[in-house]
Amino acid sequence: MKRHLLILVELAHEHHASLELAGFTVHAASSVAAWRAQKARVDVQAVLTNGSIGLSTDEISALPALEIICALGAGYENIDLTAAQARGIVVTHGPGTNDASVADHALTLLMAIARGIPQADAAVRRGEWKQARQPRPMVFGKKLGILGLGNIGMQIAQRGARGFEMPVAYHNRKPRNDTPYRYCSSPVALAEWADFLVIATPGGGQTSHIVNAEVLDALGPNGFLINIARGSVVDTPALINALQHQRIAGAALDVVEGEPTVPPELVRLTNVILTPHIAGRSPEAIDATVQLVIDNLLAHFLAEPLLTQVISGDNVT
């Protein structure tokens, strides 16, 4: 018997087809409410979402046959785990599927903002060759601070240390005993030490605005901020103010609080690089993420152990 799967995230046609081939009847909608308005008589047993979209208490309540929620990617901060647990609904996510892609993008953003690549390109296209030939900081040997040394943070650290001989430090809730990197006791201490501060934490309430005005001031006028995690980790008005007054040198952001809406004050700044939450969107990463979703769905409905079940309380590095 085919199970009904509601997809709330953007997926290519071939991935819809893969889920159908795996034995699921696929329904796509922008939200649970939109789907119920169209197909109220169909009971779905599974939902595919992600950490940013999530699945709320009300949405879970609106799906009486729901058995499993799969988060596409590592994050699951906006899935109501308490509501799911109360119903006996299992939740899975996708750690390890897009780590390399996100780490690649983090280093790309770091190099691009340090060397002013988009700004220089735009200047040359405007015919401002001489005006754009301003000195820009090197990356080699500079201090790399990582806020959140999980799977992605570790890959960023390794790329920086091996490729650019960067000293690496990090901040987590607790020090790791399996890494040679320096531990800083707070985000402020990490920012004071770092030339480049890369945010690689999960999202959610426990990390909301932990990069605030104090952290940005500690990073200083020669420091750069790179965020490939969640926009909610950064106090956006504080960041805009710091950039406007050159209290930090620049920022490169793949995620923005309230995305896809971007504050116009941020868009107007020339010391910012913005990409549309694409760090994990390589073909290789997407294929691996979708395959893990399929594997978890099949395991659940065959009453086999899940591969990557979420355990409540584990979403903060």
CSV table of C-alpha atoms in Angstrom, one decimal:
chain,number,residue,atom,x,y,z
A,1,MET,CA,0.0,0.0,0.0
A,2,LYS,CA,1.4,3.4,-1.0
A,3,ARG,CA,1.8,5.9,1.8
A,4,HIS,CA,0.9,9.6,1.4
A,5,LEU,CA,3.8,12.0,1.7
A,6,LEU,CA,3.3,15.8,1.9
A,7,ILE,CA,6.2,17.8,0.7
A,8,LEU,CA,6.5,21.4,2.0
A,9,VAL,CA,10.0,22.1,0.6
A,10,GLU,CA,11.2,22.9,-3.0
A,11,LEU,CA,12.3,19.7,-4.7
A,12,ALA,CA,13.2,19.0,-8.3
A,13,HIS,CA,10.9,16.8,-10.4
A,14,GLU,CA,13.5,14.0,-10.4
A,15,HIS,CA,13.4,13.9,-6.6
A,16,HIS,CA,9.6,13.7,-6.6
A,17,ALA,CA,10.0,10.8,-9.0
A,18,SER,CA,12.5,9.1,-6.7
A,19,LEU,CA,10.0,9.3,-3.8
A,20,GLU,CA,7.2,7.9,-6.0
A,21,LEU,CA,9.5,5.1,-7.1
A,22,ALA,CA,10.2,4.3,-3.4
A,23,GLY,CA,6.5,3.7,-3.0
A,24,PHE,CA,5.0,7.0,-1.8
A,25,THR,CA,2.1,9.0,-3.2
A,26,VAL,CA,3.6,12.5,-3.3
A,27,HIS,CA,1.7,15.7,-2.6
A,28,ALA,CA,3.4,19.1,-2.7
A,29,ALA,CA,2.1,22.3,-1.1
A,30,SER,CA,3.4,25.6,0.3
A,31,SER,CA,1.9,24.8,3.7
A,32,VAL,CA,-0.3,22.3,5.5
A,33,ALA,CA,-3.2,24.8,5.3
A,34,ALA,CA,-2.9,25.2,1.6
A,35,TRP,CA,-2.7,21.4,1.1
A,36,ARG,CA,-5.7,20.7,3.3
A,37,ALA,CA,-7.7,23.3,1.3
A,38,GLN,CA,-7.1,21.2,-1.8
A,39,LYS,CA,-7.0,17.6,-0.6
A,40,ALA,CA,-8.7,17.6,2.8
A,41,ARG,CA,-9.9,14.0,2.3
A,42,VAL,CA,-6.4,12.5,1.9
A,43,ASP,CA,-4.7,11.5,5.1
A,44,VAL,CA,-0.9,11.9,4.9
A,45,GLN,CA,1.3,9.6,7.0
A,46,ALA,CA,4.6,11.5,6.3
A,47,VAL,CA,5.7,15.1,5.9
A,48,LEU,CA,8.9,16.3,4.3
A,49,THR,CA,9.9,19.8,5.6
A,50,ASN,CA,13.1,21.5,6.7
A,51,GLY,CA,14.4,23.4,9.7
A,52,SER,CA,13.4,26.8,8.4
A,53,ILE,CA,9.9,25.9,7.4
A,54,GLY,CA,9.4,23.4,10.2
A,55,LEU,CA,6.0,22.0,11.3
A,56,SER,CA,4.1,23.7,14.1
A,57,THR,CA,1.8,22.2,16.8
A,58,ASP,CA,-1.3,23.3,14.9
A,59,GLU,CA,0.0,21.8,11.6
A,60,ILE,CA,0.7,18.5,13.4
A,61,SER,CA,-2.7,18.6,14.9
A,62,ALA,CA,-4.2,19.1,11.4
A,63,LEU,CA,-2.7,15.8,10.2
A,64,PRO,CA,-4.4,13.0,12.2
A,65,ALA,CA,-2.7,10.1,10.4
A,66,LEU,CA,0.8,11.6,10.6
A,67,GLU,CA,3.5,9.1,11.7
A,68,ILE,CA,6.8,10.6,10.6
A,69,ILE,CA,8.3,14.0,9.9
A,70,CYS,CA,11.5,14.2,7.9
A,71,ALA,CA,13.6,17.4,7.9
A,72,LEU,CA,15.5,17.9,4.6
A,73,GLY,CA,19.0,18.8,5.9
A,74,ALA,CA,20.6,18.9,9.3
A,75,GLY,CA,18.4,21.6,10.9
A,76,TYR,CA,15.0,21.0,12.5
A,77,GLU,CA,14.6,24.0,14.8
A,78,ASN,CA,11.1,24.9,13.7
A,79,ILE,CA,9.6,21.4,14.0
A,80,ASP,CA,7.6,21.1,17.3
A,81,LEU,CA,9.3,18.1,18.8
A,82,THR,CA,7.2,18.2,21.9
A,83,ALA,CA,3.9,18.0,19.9
A,84,ALA,CA,5.4,15.3,17.7
A,85,GLN,CA,6.5,13.2,20.7
A,86,ALA,CA,3.1,13.6,22.4
A,87,ARG,CA,1.5,12.0,19.4
A,88,GLY,CA,4.2,9.3,19.0
A,89,ILE,CA,5.4,10.8,15.7
A,90,VAL,CA,9.0,10.2,14.9
A,91,VAL,CA,11.3,13.0,13.5
A,92,THR,CA,14.3,12.5,11.3
A,93,HIS,CA,16.9,14.9,9.8
A,94,GLY,CA,19.8,14.8,7.4
A,95,PRO,CA,23.2,15.4,9.2
A,96,GLY,CA,26.2,14.7,7.1
A,97,THR,CA,24.4,15.0,3.7
A,98,ASN,CA,25.4,18.6,2.8
A,99,ASP,CA,28.3,19.3,5.2
A,100,ALA,CA,30.9,19.5,2.4
A,101,SER,CA,28.8,21.7,0.2
A,102,VAL,CA,28.1,24.2,3.1
A,103,ALA,CA,31.7,24.2,4.1
A,104,ASP,CA,32.8,24.9,0.5
A,105,HIS,CA,30.3,27.9,0.4
A,106,ALA,CA,31.6,29.2,3.7
A,107,LEU,CA,35.2,29.4,2.5
A,108,THR,CA,34.0,30.8,-0.8
A,109,LEU,CA,32.1,33.6,1.0
A,110,LEU,CA,35.1,34.2,3.3
A,111,MET,CA,37.5,34.7,0.4
A,112,ALA,CA,35.0,36.7,-1.6
A,113,ILE,CA,34.4,39.3,1.1
A,114,ALA,CA,38.0,39.5,2.2
A,115,ARG,CA,39.2,40.1,-1.4
A,116,GLY,CA,36.1,42.2,-2.4
A,117,ILE,CA,35.5,40.0,-5.4
A,118,PRO,CA,31.8,40.9,-6.2
A,119,GLN,CA,32.6,44.6,-5.6
A,120,ALA,CA,35.6,44.5,-7.9
A,121,ASP,CA,33.7,42.7,-10.6
A,122,ALA,CA,30.9,45.3,-10.5
A,123,ALA,CA,33.4,48.1,-10.6
A,124,VAL,CA,35.2,46.7,-13.6
A,125,ARG,CA,31.9,46.3,-15.4
A,126,ARG,CA,31.1,50.0,-14.7
A,127,GLY,CA,34.4,50.9,-16.3
A,128,GLU,CA,36.1,51.8,-13.0
A,129,TRP,CA,39.2,49.7,-13.4
A,130,LYS,CA,41.6,52.0,-11.6
A,131,GLN,CA,39.2,53.0,-8.9
A,132,ALA,CA,38.7,49.3,-8.0
A,133,ARG,CA,42.4,48.5,-7.5
A,134,GLN,CA,42.4,49.0,-3.8
A,135,PRO,CA,44.4,46.8,-1.4
A,136,ARG,CA,42.4,44.0,0.2
A,137,PRO,CA,43.3,41.7,3.1
A,138,MET,CA,44.9,38.3,2.7
A,139,VAL,CA,43.3,35.2,3.9
A,140,PHE,CA,46.4,33.1,4.4
A,141,GLY,CA,47.5,32.8,8.0
A,142,LYS,CA,44.6,34.9,9.4
A,143,LYS,CA,42.7,33.7,12.5
A,144,LEU,CA,39.5,31.7,11.8
A,145,GLY,CA,36.9,31.7,14.5
A,146,ILE,CA,34.0,29.2,14.2
A,147,LEU,CA,30.9,29.6,16.2
A,148,GLY,CA,29.5,26.1,16.4
A,149,LEU,CA,32.1,23.3,15.8
A,150,GLY,CA,29.7,20.6,14.7
A,151,ASN,CA,30.1,18.5,11.5
A,152,ILE,CA,30.0,21.6,9.2
A,153,GLY,CA,32.1,23.7,11.5
A,154,MET,CA,34.7,21.0,11.6
A,155,GLN,CA,34.9,20.9,7.8
A,156,ILE,CA,35.3,24.7,7.7
A,157,ALA,CA,38.1,24.5,10.2
A,158,GLN,CA,39.9,21.8,8.3
A,159,ARG,CA,39.7,23.7,5.0
A,160,GLY,CA,41.0,26.9,6.7
A,161,ALA,CA,43.8,25.2,8.6
A,162,ARG,CA,45.0,23.0,5.8
A,163,GLY,CA,44.4,25.2,2.8
A,164,PHE,CA,45.3,28.6,4.2
A,165,GLU,CA,47.3,27.7,7.4
A,166,MET,CA,44.8,29.6,9.5
A,167,PRO,CA,44.9,29.3,13.3
A,168,VAL,CA,41.5,28.0,14.3
A,169,ALA,CA,39.4,28.7,17.5
A,170,TYR,CA,35.8,27.9,18.3
A,171,HIS,CA,33.0,28.3,20.7
A,172,ASN,CA,30.5,25.6,21.6
A,173,ARG,CA,28.4,25.1,24.7
A,174,LYS,CA,31.1,22.7,25.9
A,175,PRO,CA,34.7,22.2,24.7
A,176,ARG,CA,35.3,19.2,22.4
A,177,ASN,CA,38.0,16.7,23.4
A,178,ASP,CA,38.6,15.4,19.9
A,179,THR,CA,40.0,18.5,18.2
A,180,PRO,CA,43.3,20.4,18.3
A,181,TYR,CA,41.6,23.7,17.9
A,182,ARG,CA,41.5,26.5,20.6
A,183,TYR,CA,38.4,26.8,22.7
A,184,CYS,CA,36.9,30.2,23.6
A,185,SER,CA,34.6,30.4,26.5
A,186,SER,CA,32.1,32.8,24.8
A,187,PRO,CA,31.1,34.3,21.5
A,188,VAL,CA,32.6,37.6,22.6
A,189,ALA,CA,35.9,36.0,23.4
A,190,LEU,CA,35.9,34.2,20.1
A,191,ALA,CA,35.2,37.4,18.2
A,192,GLU,CA,37.9,39.3,20.0
A,193,TRP,CA,40.4,36.6,18.9
A,194,ALA,CA,39.3,36.1,15.3
A,195,ASP,CA,39.9,37.9,12.0
A,196,PHE,CA,37.1,35.9,10.4
A,197,LEU,CA,34.1,34.8,12.5
A,198,VAL,CA,32.1,32.0,10.8
A,199,ILE,CA,28.7,31.1,12.1
A,200,ALA,CA,27.9,27.4,11.9
A,201,THR,CA,25.5,26.9,14.7
A,202,PRO,CA,22.0,25.4,14.5
A,203,GLY,CA,19.1,27.8,14.6
A,204,GLY,CA,16.4,27.9,17.2
A,205,GLY,CA,15.6,29.7,20.4
A,206,GLN,CA,18.9,28.8,22.2
A,207,THR,CA,21.0,30.5,19.5
A,208,SER,CA,18.7,33.4,18.6
A,209,HIS,CA,20.8,36.6,18.4
A,210,ILE,CA,23.8,35.2,20.1
A,211,VAL,CA,25.8,37.3,17.6
A,212,ASN,CA,24.8,40.7,18.9
A,213,ALA,CA,26.3,44.2,19.1
A,214,GLU,CA,28.7,43.1,21.8
A,215,VAL,CA,30.0,40.3,19.6
A,216,LEU,CA,30.3,42.5,16.6
A,217,ASP,CA,32.2,45.2,18.5
A,218,ALA,CA,34.5,42.5,19.7
A,219,LEU,CA,35.1,41.4,16.1
A,220,GLY,CA,36.2,45.0,15.4
A,221,PRO,CA,36.8,47.2,12.3
A,222,ASN,CA,39.2,44.7,10.7
A,223,GLY,CA,37.0,41.6,11.3
A,224,PHE,CA,34.7,39.9,8.9
A,225,LEU,CA,31.4,38.0,9.7
A,226,ILE,CA,30.4,35.0,7.6
A,227,ASN,CA,27.0,33.3,8.2
A,228,ILE,CA,26.0,30.0,6.6
A,229,ALA,CA,23.9,28.8,9.5
A,230,ARG,CA,20.6,30.5,10.2
A,231,GLY,CA,19.7,34.2,10.0
A,232,SER,CA,18.2,34.1,13.5
A,233,VAL,CA,21.6,33.7,15.1
A,234,VAL,CA,22.5,37.3,14.2
A,235,ASP,CA,20.8,40.4,15.6
A,236,THR,CA,20.1,42.0,12.2
A,237,PRO,CA,19.7,45.7,13.3
A,238,ALA,CA,22.9,45.4,15.2
A,239,LEU,CA,24.7,44.0,12.2
A,240,ILE,CA,23.4,46.7,9.9
A,241,ASN,CA,24.5,49.4,12.3
A,242,ALA,CA,28.0,47.8,12.7
A,243,LEU,CA,28.3,47.7,8.9
A,244,GLN,CA,27.0,51.2,8.3
A,245,HIS,CA,29.5,52.6,10.8
A,246,GLN,CA,32.4,50.4,9.8
A,247,ARG,CA,32.7,48.8,13.2
A,248,ILE,CA,33.3,45.6,11.3
A,249,ALA,CA,35.0,45.3,8.0
A,250,GLY,CA,32.3,43.4,6.2
A,251,ALA,CA,29.9,40.5,6.2
A,252,ALA,CA,29.1,37.6,3.8
A,253,LEU,CA,25.6,36.1,4.4
A,254,ASP,CA,24.0,33.1,2.9
A,255,VAL,CA,21.1,33.4,5.4
A,256,VAL,CA,19.2,36.4,6.6
A,257,GLU,CA,16.7,36.8,9.4
A,258,GLY,CA,13.2,36.8,7.9
A,259,GLU,CA,14.4,35.4,4.6
A,260,PRO,CA,13.5,35.6,1.8
A,261,THR,CA,12.8,39.2,2.7
A,262,VAL,CA,16.0,41.1,3.0
A,263,PRO,CA,16.1,44.4,4.8
A,264,PRO,CA,16.7,47.2,2.3
A,265,GLU,CA,19.3,48.8,4.6
A,266,LEU,CA,21.4,45.6,4.2
A,267,VAL,CA,20.9,45.5,0.4
A,268,ARG,CA,22.2,49.0,0.0
A,269,LEU,CA,25.5,48.3,1.8
A,270,THR,CA,28.6,47.8,-0.3
A,271,ASN,CA,30.5,45.9,2.4
A,272,VAL,CA,28.1,42.9,2.3
A,273,ILE,CA,27.8,39.9,0.1
A,274,LEU,CA,24.5,38.1,0.0
A,275,THR,CA,23.6,34.7,-1.4
A,276,PRO,CA,20.1,33.2,-1.2
A,277,HIS,CA,20.5,30.3,1.2
A,278,ILE,CA,22.3,28.1,-1.3
A,279,ALA,CA,25.3,26.8,0.7
A,280,GLY,CA,23.8,23.3,0.8
A,281,ARG,CA,22.3,23.3,-2.6
A,282,SER,CA,24.9,21.4,-4.7
A,283,PRO,CA,23.5,18.6,-6.8
A,284,GLU,CA,25.6,16.1,-4.8
A,285,ALA,CA,24.3,17.3,-1.5
A,286,ILE,CA,20.7,17.4,-2.6
A,287,ASP,CA,20.8,13.9,-4.0
A,288,ALA,CA,22.4,12.6,-0.7
A,289,THR,CA,19.8,14.5,1.4
A,290,VAL,CA,16.8,13.1,-0.5
A,291,GLN,CA,18.2,9.6,-0.5
A,292,LEU,CA,18.5,9.8,3.3
A,293,VAL,CA,14.9,10.9,3.5
A,294,ILE,CA,13.9,7.9,1.4
A,295,ASP,CA,16.0,5.6,3.6
A,296,ASN,CA,14.4,6.9,6.8
A,297,LEU,CA,10.9,6.7,5.4
A,298,LEU,CA,11.3,3.1,4.2
A,299,ALA,CA,12.9,2.1,7.5
A,300,HIS,CA,9.9,3.6,9.4
A,301,PHE,CA,7.2,2.0,7.4
A,302,LEU,CA,9.1,-1.4,7.4
A,303,ALA,CA,9.4,-1.1,11.2
A,304,GLU,CA,13.2,-1.0,11.0
A,305,PRO,CA,15.6,1.2,13.0
A,306,LEU,CA,15.7,4.8,11.7
A,307,LEU,CA,19.0,6.0,10.4
A,308,THR,CA,19.0,9.6,11.8
A,309,GLN,CA,16.2,10.1,14.3
A,310,VAL,CA,16.1,13.4,16.1
A,311,ILE,CA,16.5,13.2,19.9
A,312,SER,CA,14.8,16.1,21.6
A,313,GLY,CA,17.3,18.6,23.0
A,314,ASP,CA,20.2,17.8,20.6
A,315,ASN,CA,19.8,20.7,18.2
A,316,VAL,CA,22.4,23.1,19.7
A,317,THR,CA,26.2,22.6,19.2
